[in-house]
XYZ file of C-alpha atoms in Angstrom:
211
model
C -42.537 31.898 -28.968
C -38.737 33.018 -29.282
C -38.767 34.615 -25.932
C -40.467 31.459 -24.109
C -37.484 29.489 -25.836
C -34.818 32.063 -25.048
C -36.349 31.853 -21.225
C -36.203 28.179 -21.455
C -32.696 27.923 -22.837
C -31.269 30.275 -19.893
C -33.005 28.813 -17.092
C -31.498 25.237 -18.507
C -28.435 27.214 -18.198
C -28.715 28.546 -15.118
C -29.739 25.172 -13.477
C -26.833 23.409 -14.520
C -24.543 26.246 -13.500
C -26.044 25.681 -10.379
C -25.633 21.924 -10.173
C -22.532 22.249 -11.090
C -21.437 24.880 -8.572
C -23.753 22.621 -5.744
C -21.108 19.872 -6.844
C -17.898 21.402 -6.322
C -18.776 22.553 -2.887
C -19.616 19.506 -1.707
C -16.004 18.134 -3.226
C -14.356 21.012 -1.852
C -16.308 20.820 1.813
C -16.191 16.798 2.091
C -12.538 16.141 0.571
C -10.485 13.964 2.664
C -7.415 14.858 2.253
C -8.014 18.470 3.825
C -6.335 19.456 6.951
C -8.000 19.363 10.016
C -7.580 22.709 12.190
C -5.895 20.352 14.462
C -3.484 19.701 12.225
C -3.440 23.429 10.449
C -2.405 24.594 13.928
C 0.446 21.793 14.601
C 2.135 22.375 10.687
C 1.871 26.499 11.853
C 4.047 25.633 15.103
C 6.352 23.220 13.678
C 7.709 25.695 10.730
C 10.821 26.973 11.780
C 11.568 22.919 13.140
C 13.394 20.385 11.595
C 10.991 17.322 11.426
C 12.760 13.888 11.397
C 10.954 11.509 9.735
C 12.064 7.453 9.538
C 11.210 5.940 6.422
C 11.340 2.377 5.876
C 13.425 1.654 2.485
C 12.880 -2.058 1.687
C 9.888 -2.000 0.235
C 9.939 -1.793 -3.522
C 7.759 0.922 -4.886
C 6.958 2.446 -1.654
C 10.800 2.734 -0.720
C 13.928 1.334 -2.027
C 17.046 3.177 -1.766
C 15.317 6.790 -1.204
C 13.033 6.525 -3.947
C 9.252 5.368 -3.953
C 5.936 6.880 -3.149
C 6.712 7.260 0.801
C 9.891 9.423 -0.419
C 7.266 11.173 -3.009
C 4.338 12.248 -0.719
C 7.312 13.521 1.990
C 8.796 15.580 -0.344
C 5.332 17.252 -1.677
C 4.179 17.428 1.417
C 6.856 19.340 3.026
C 7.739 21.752 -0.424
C 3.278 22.506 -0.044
C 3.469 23.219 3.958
C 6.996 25.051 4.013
C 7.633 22.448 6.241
C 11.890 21.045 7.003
C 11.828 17.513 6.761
C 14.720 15.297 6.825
C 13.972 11.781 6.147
C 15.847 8.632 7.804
C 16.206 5.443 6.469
C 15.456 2.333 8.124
C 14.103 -1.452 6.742
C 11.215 -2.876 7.761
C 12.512 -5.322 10.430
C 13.950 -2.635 12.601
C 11.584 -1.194 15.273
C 11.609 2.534 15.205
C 9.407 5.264 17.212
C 8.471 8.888 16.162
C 6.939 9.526 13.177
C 7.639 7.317 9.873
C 6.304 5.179 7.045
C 6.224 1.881 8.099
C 4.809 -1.764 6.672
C 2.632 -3.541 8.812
C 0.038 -6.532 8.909
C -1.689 -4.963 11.565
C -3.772 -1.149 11.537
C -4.840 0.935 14.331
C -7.077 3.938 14.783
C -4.004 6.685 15.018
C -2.242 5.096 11.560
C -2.911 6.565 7.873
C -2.984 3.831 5.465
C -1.996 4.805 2.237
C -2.454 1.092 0.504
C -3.537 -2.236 1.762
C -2.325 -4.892 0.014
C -2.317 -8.517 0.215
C -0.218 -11.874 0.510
C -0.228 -14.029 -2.783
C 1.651 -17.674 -3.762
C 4.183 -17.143 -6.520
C 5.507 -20.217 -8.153
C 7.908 -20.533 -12.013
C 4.955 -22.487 -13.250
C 1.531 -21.350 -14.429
C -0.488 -23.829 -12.073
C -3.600 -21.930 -10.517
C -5.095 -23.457 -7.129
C -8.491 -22.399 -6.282
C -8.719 -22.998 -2.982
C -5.890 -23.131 0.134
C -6.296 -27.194 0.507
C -4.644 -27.401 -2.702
C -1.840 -26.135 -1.341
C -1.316 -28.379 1.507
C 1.241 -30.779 -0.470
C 3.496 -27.951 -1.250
C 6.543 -26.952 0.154
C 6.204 -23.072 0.355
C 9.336 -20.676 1.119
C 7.954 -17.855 3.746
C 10.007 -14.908 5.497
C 10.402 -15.976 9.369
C 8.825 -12.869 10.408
C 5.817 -13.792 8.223
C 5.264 -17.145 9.252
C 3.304 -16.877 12.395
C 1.040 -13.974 11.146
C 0.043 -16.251 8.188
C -0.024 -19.243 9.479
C -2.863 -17.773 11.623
C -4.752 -16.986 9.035
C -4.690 -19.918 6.735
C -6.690 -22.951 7.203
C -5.154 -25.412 5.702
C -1.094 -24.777 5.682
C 1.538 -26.165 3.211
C 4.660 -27.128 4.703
C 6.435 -23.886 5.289
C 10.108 -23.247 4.882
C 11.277 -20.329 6.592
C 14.180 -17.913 5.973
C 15.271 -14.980 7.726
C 15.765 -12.173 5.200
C 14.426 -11.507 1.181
C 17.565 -12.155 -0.679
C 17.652 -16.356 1.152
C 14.420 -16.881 -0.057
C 14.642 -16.123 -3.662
C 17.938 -17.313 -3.286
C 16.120 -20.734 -2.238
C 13.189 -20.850 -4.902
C 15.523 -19.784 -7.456
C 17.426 -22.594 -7.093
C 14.249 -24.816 -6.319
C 15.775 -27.805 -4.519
C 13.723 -27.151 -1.400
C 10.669 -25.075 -2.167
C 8.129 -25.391 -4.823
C 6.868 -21.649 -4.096
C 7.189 -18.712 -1.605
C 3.976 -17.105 -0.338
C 5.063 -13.029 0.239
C 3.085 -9.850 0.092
C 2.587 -8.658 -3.039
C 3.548 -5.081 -3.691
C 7.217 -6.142 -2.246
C 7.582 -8.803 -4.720
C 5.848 -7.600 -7.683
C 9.605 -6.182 -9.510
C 10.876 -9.600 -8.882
C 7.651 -11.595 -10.345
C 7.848 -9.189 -13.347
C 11.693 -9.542 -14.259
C 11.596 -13.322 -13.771
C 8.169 -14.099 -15.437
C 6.780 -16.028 -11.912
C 3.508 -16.535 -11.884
C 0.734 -15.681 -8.957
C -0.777 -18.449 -8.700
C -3.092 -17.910 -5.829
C -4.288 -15.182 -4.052
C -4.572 -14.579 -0.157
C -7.153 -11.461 -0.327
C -7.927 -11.607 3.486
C -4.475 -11.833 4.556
C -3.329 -7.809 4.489
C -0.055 -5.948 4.407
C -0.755 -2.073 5.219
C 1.561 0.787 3.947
């Protein structure tokens, strides 16, 4: 009777070794964020090459005045790969070509998206809409390189005032002679929301801001 038991109690061992083992193959064999020998085989010729890299430094956590998780992930990638990087700073408004981080409200098939975020309504008083008619009465401040791509995407639109960079727009709600609210992606705003105690008071979930 001991033996059977001993038998028992190893093979129960033995099979959840093996699960376990059976588990961490599949991780290791189906992870993601492995190289491709495509890209094993570029990293291998581009060693002994300086790399320049534009990053875009406007946008909060992700990159404000060379810190954020763009500036991260460059700098661990490059230490893990041996690779010479040497990042260049650029805001979001500027067009740039070659590789870089960028902020976009579109995605194609050859771009990595490390977060996708969404556009939200911030106003100074806790008044939750539940649906975008509500909003219609409002006068809403909005970035004039936002307004088109949201305006597309809303049904019913409040009456948007535009300005043409960040700092005239909290400048303008701050103030709060000729807005009621601003309607901005989310991520890029959240430090200001926080500090001044805005609230969200409605969220745009299908109109997206990729990083």
């Amino acid at each position: 009777m001991k033996k059977r038991k001993k038998l028992i109690l190893w093979v129960s061992i033995l099979l959840i070794v093996a699960c376990v083992a059976i588990y961490l193959c599949i991780r290791l064999f189906n992870d993601d964020s492995r190289l491709t020998p495509n890209e094993n085989e570029w990293i291998n010729s581009n060693l002994n090459k300086i790399q320049n890299v534009s990053v875009v430094n406007n946008t909060n956590v992700f990159g404000y005045n060379g810190t954020g998780v763009f500036y991260d992930f460059l700098t661990d990638f490059s230490s893990r790969y041996g690779l010479k990087v040497n990042s260049i700073t650029y805001n979001a408004n500027e067009n740039v070509k070659g590789i870089r981080f960028m902020v976009s409200n579109s995605l194609n098939e050859k771009e990595v998206n490390f977060y996708k975020d969404h556009y939200i309504l911030v106003s100074k008083e806790n008044e939750l809409y539940s649906e975008e008619e509500d909003l219609v009465n409002r006068k809403v401040g909005i970035l004039g390189s936002d307004l088109a791509y949201v305006s597309e995407n809303i049904s019913r639109t409040p009456t948007f005032v535009s300005y043409n960079s960040r700092e005239e727009l909290l400048k303008a709600f701050e103030s709060g002679t000729d807005i009621q609210a601003i309607l901005v992606p989310r991520m890029e705003y959240i430090d200001v929301i926080l500090s001044k105690n805005y609230f969200i008071t409605y969220h745009f979930s299908h109109i997206y801001r990729y990083y």
